[in-house]
XYZ file of C-alpha atoms in Angstrom:
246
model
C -8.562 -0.977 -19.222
C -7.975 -4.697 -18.522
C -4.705 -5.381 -16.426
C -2.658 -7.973 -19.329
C 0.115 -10.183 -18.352
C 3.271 -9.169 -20.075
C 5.549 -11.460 -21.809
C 9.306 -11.783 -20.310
C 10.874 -9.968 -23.396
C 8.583 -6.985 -23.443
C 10.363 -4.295 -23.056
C 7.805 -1.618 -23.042
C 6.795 -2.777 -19.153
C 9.307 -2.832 -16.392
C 11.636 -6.037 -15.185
C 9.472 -6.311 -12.076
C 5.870 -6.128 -14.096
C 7.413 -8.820 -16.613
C 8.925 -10.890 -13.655
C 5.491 -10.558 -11.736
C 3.862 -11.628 -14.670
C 5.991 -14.738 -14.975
C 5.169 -15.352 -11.307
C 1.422 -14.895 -12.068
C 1.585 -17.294 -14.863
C 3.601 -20.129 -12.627
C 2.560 -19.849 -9.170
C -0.694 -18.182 -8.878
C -3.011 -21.407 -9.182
C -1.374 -22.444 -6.068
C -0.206 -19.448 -4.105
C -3.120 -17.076 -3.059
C -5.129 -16.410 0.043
C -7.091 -19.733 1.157
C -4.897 -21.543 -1.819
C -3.337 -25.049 -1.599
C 0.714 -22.854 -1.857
C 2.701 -23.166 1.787
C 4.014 -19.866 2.935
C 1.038 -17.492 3.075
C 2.792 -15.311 0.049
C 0.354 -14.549 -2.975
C 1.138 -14.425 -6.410
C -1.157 -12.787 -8.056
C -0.351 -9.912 -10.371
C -3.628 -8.147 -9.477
C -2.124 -7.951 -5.917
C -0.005 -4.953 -5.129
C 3.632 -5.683 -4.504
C 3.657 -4.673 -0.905
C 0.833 -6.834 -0.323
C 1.559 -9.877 -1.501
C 4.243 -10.897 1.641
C 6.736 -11.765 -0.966
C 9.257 -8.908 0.124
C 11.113 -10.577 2.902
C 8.153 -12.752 2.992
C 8.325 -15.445 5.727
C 8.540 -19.198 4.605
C 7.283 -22.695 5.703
C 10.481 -24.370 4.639
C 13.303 -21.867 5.025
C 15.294 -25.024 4.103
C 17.376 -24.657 7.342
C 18.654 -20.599 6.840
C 16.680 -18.394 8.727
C 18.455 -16.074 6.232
C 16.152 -16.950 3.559
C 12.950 -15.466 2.790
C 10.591 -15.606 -0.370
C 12.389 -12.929 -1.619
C 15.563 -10.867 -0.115
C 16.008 -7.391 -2.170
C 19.305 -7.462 -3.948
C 20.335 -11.128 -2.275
C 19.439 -13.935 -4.925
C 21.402 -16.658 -2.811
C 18.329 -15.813 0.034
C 15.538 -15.405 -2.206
C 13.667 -18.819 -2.357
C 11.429 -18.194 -5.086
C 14.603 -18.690 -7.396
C 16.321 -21.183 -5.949
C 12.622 -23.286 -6.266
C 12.552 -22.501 -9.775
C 15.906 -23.094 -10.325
C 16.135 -26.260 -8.741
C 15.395 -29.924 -10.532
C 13.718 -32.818 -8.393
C 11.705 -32.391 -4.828
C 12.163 -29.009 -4.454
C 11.102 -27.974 -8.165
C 8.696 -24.817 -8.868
C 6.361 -25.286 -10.009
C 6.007 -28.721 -9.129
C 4.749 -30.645 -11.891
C 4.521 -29.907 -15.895
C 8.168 -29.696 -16.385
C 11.821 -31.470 -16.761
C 13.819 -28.968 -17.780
C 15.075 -25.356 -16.448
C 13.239 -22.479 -17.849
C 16.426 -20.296 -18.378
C 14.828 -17.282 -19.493
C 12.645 -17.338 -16.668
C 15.169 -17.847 -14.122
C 17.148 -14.971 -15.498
C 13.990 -12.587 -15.324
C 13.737 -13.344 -11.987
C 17.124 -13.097 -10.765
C 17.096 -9.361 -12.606
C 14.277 -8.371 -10.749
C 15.588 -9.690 -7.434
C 18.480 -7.353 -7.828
C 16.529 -4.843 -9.170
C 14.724 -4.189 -5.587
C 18.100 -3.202 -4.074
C 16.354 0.543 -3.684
C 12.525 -0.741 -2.668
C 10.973 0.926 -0.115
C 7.454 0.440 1.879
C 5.436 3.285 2.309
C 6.854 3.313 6.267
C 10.244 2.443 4.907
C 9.407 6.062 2.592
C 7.848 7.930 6.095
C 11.110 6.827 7.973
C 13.547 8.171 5.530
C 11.629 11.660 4.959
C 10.255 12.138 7.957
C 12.219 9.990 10.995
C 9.292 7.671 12.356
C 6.122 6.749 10.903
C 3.813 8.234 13.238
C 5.010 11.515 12.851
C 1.833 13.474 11.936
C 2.940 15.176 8.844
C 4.176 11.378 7.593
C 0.543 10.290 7.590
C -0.659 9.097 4.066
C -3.057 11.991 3.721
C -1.354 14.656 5.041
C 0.381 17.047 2.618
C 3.397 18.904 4.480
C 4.766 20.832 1.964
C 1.775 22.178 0.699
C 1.901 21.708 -2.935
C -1.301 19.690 -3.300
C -0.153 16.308 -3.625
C -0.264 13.871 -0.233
C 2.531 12.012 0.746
C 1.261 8.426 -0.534
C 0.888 10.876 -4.116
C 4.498 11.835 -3.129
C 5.538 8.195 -2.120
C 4.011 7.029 -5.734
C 6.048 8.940 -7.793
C 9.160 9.833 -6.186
C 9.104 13.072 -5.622
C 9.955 15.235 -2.246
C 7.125 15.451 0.488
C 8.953 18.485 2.403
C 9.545 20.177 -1.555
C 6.782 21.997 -2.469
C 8.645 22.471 -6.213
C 9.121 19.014 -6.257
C 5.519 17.409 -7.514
C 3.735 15.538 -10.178
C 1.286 16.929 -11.930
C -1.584 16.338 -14.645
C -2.494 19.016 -17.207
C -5.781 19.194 -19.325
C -5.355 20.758 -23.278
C -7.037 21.002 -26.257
C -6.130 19.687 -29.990
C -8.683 20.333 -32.679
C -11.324 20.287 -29.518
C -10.551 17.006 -28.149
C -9.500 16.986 -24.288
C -5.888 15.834 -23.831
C -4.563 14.346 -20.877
C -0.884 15.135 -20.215
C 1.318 13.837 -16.994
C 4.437 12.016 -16.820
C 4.043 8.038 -16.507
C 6.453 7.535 -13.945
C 8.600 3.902 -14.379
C 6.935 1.242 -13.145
C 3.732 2.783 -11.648
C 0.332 2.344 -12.932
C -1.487 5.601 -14.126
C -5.684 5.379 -14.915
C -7.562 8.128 -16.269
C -10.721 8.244 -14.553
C -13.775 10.631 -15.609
C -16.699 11.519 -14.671
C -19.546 14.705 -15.947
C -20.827 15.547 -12.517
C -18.399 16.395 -9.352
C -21.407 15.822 -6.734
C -21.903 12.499 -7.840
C -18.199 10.306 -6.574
C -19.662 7.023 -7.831
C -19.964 8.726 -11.241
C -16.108 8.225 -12.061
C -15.185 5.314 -14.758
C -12.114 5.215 -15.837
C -11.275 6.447 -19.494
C -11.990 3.631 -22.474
C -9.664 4.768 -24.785
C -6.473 3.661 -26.211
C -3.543 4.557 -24.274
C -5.883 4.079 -20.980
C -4.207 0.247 -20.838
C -2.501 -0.306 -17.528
C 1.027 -0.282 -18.269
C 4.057 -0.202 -15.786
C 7.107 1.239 -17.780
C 10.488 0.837 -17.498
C 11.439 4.563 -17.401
C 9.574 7.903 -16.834
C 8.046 8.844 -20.032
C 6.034 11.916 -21.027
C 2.294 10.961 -22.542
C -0.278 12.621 -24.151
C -3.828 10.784 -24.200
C -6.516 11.933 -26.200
C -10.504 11.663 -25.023
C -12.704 11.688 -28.236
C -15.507 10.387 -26.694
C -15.816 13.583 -24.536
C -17.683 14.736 -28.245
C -20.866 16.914 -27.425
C -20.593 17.049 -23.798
C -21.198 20.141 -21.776
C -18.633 19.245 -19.405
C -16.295 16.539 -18.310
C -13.708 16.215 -15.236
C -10.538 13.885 -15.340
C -8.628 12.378 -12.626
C -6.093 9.952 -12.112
C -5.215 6.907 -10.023
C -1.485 5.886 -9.621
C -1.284 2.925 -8.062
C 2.154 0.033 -7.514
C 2.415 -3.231 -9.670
């Protein structure tokens, strides 16, 4: 249940899990909260992407473009973070253990940069469906359309807030008496089973130590089936699920 980095060729996890990876592995020592890294951005891959400051992420040196930020969705030639570790000399990323361009790296990078041409925030999401972001039904809680799932659910995995037939759900089966968790893994989200044997106690949820449980952000939406065995001899057992952003 251990978050892995994930090589740049790997297709089985998105271009911006791989790319954040990368990041992780290159800038991380350096750029955190508190760490020695200029700019205030932080690279860790634990870090979800809309708080890490990177998106449009102010800079220390904007190199003379107010233009530029750490990175610019879909705008490469503003997105510092490859031009740094594209560039040779005084204003190489990282700064030391290198002398040569790490082309694959670059090119990861650059994909994911144009990749975010659709991102949204959660209030970029609220704006969009629902005009402002202190509208009360666009609250994170709140569920408008009434089909059980609240709009940061909604926001998560794409689907319509004002829809009630538009929604994600979770279903619970047996095969040969062994609980089976079925959903949709939406692309690049992260999906945990969590479970627990007693509803009145919420500290009782763990999440599920079974294959298939590993966090993993996909490129594309793919059905998946994952199987408990260790639910063997219990009188009961609940499931959940926590879908959090890279």
């Amino acid at each position: 249940t251990l978050r892995a980095l994930a090589h740049p060729t790997n297709a089985m996890y998105s271009v911006e899990y791989r790319a954040r990876s990368y990041i992780h592995a290159n800038c991380a020592n350096c750029h955190f909260p508190g760490g020695p890294g200029l700019g205030g951005w932080d690279a860790r891959i634990e870090t979800a992407l809309s708080q890490t400051d990177m998106i449009n992420g102010i800079l220390a040196n904007n190199q003379g473009n107010p233009d530029n930020r750490v990175i610019v969705p879909d705008d490469v030639t503003h997105s510092m973070i490859h031009t740094r570790i594209a560039s040779m000399g005084a204003d190489r990323m990282p700064p030391v253990g290198s002398s040569v361009r790490d082309e694959e790296g670059i090119a990861l990078v650059v994909a994911w940069v144009n990749d975010l041409a659709g991102y949204q925030t959660f209030a970029d999401w609220q704006i969009v469906h629902f005009g402002s972001t202190n509208n009360p039904n666009a609250q994170p809680g709140e569920d408008p359309d009434g089909d059980g799932a609240d709009n940061i659910t909604e926001y998560l995995t794409g689907t319509d807030p004002n829809d009630p037939d538009d929604v994600w759900t979770m279903d619970l089966v047996m095969q040969d008496d062994v609980p089976t968790i079925e959903f949709p893994r939406v692309a690049n989200r992260g999906f945990e089973i969590q479970a627990s044997t007693n509803l009145l106690d919420a500290s009782g949820w763990r999440p599920l130590n079974v294959p298939g449980n590993q966090p993993i952000f996909g490129p594309t939406t793919q059905p998946v089936a994952i199987e408990d065995p260790t639910a063997t001899n219990l009188l009961q057992r609940y499931y959940r699920i926590r879908i959090y952003e890279p």
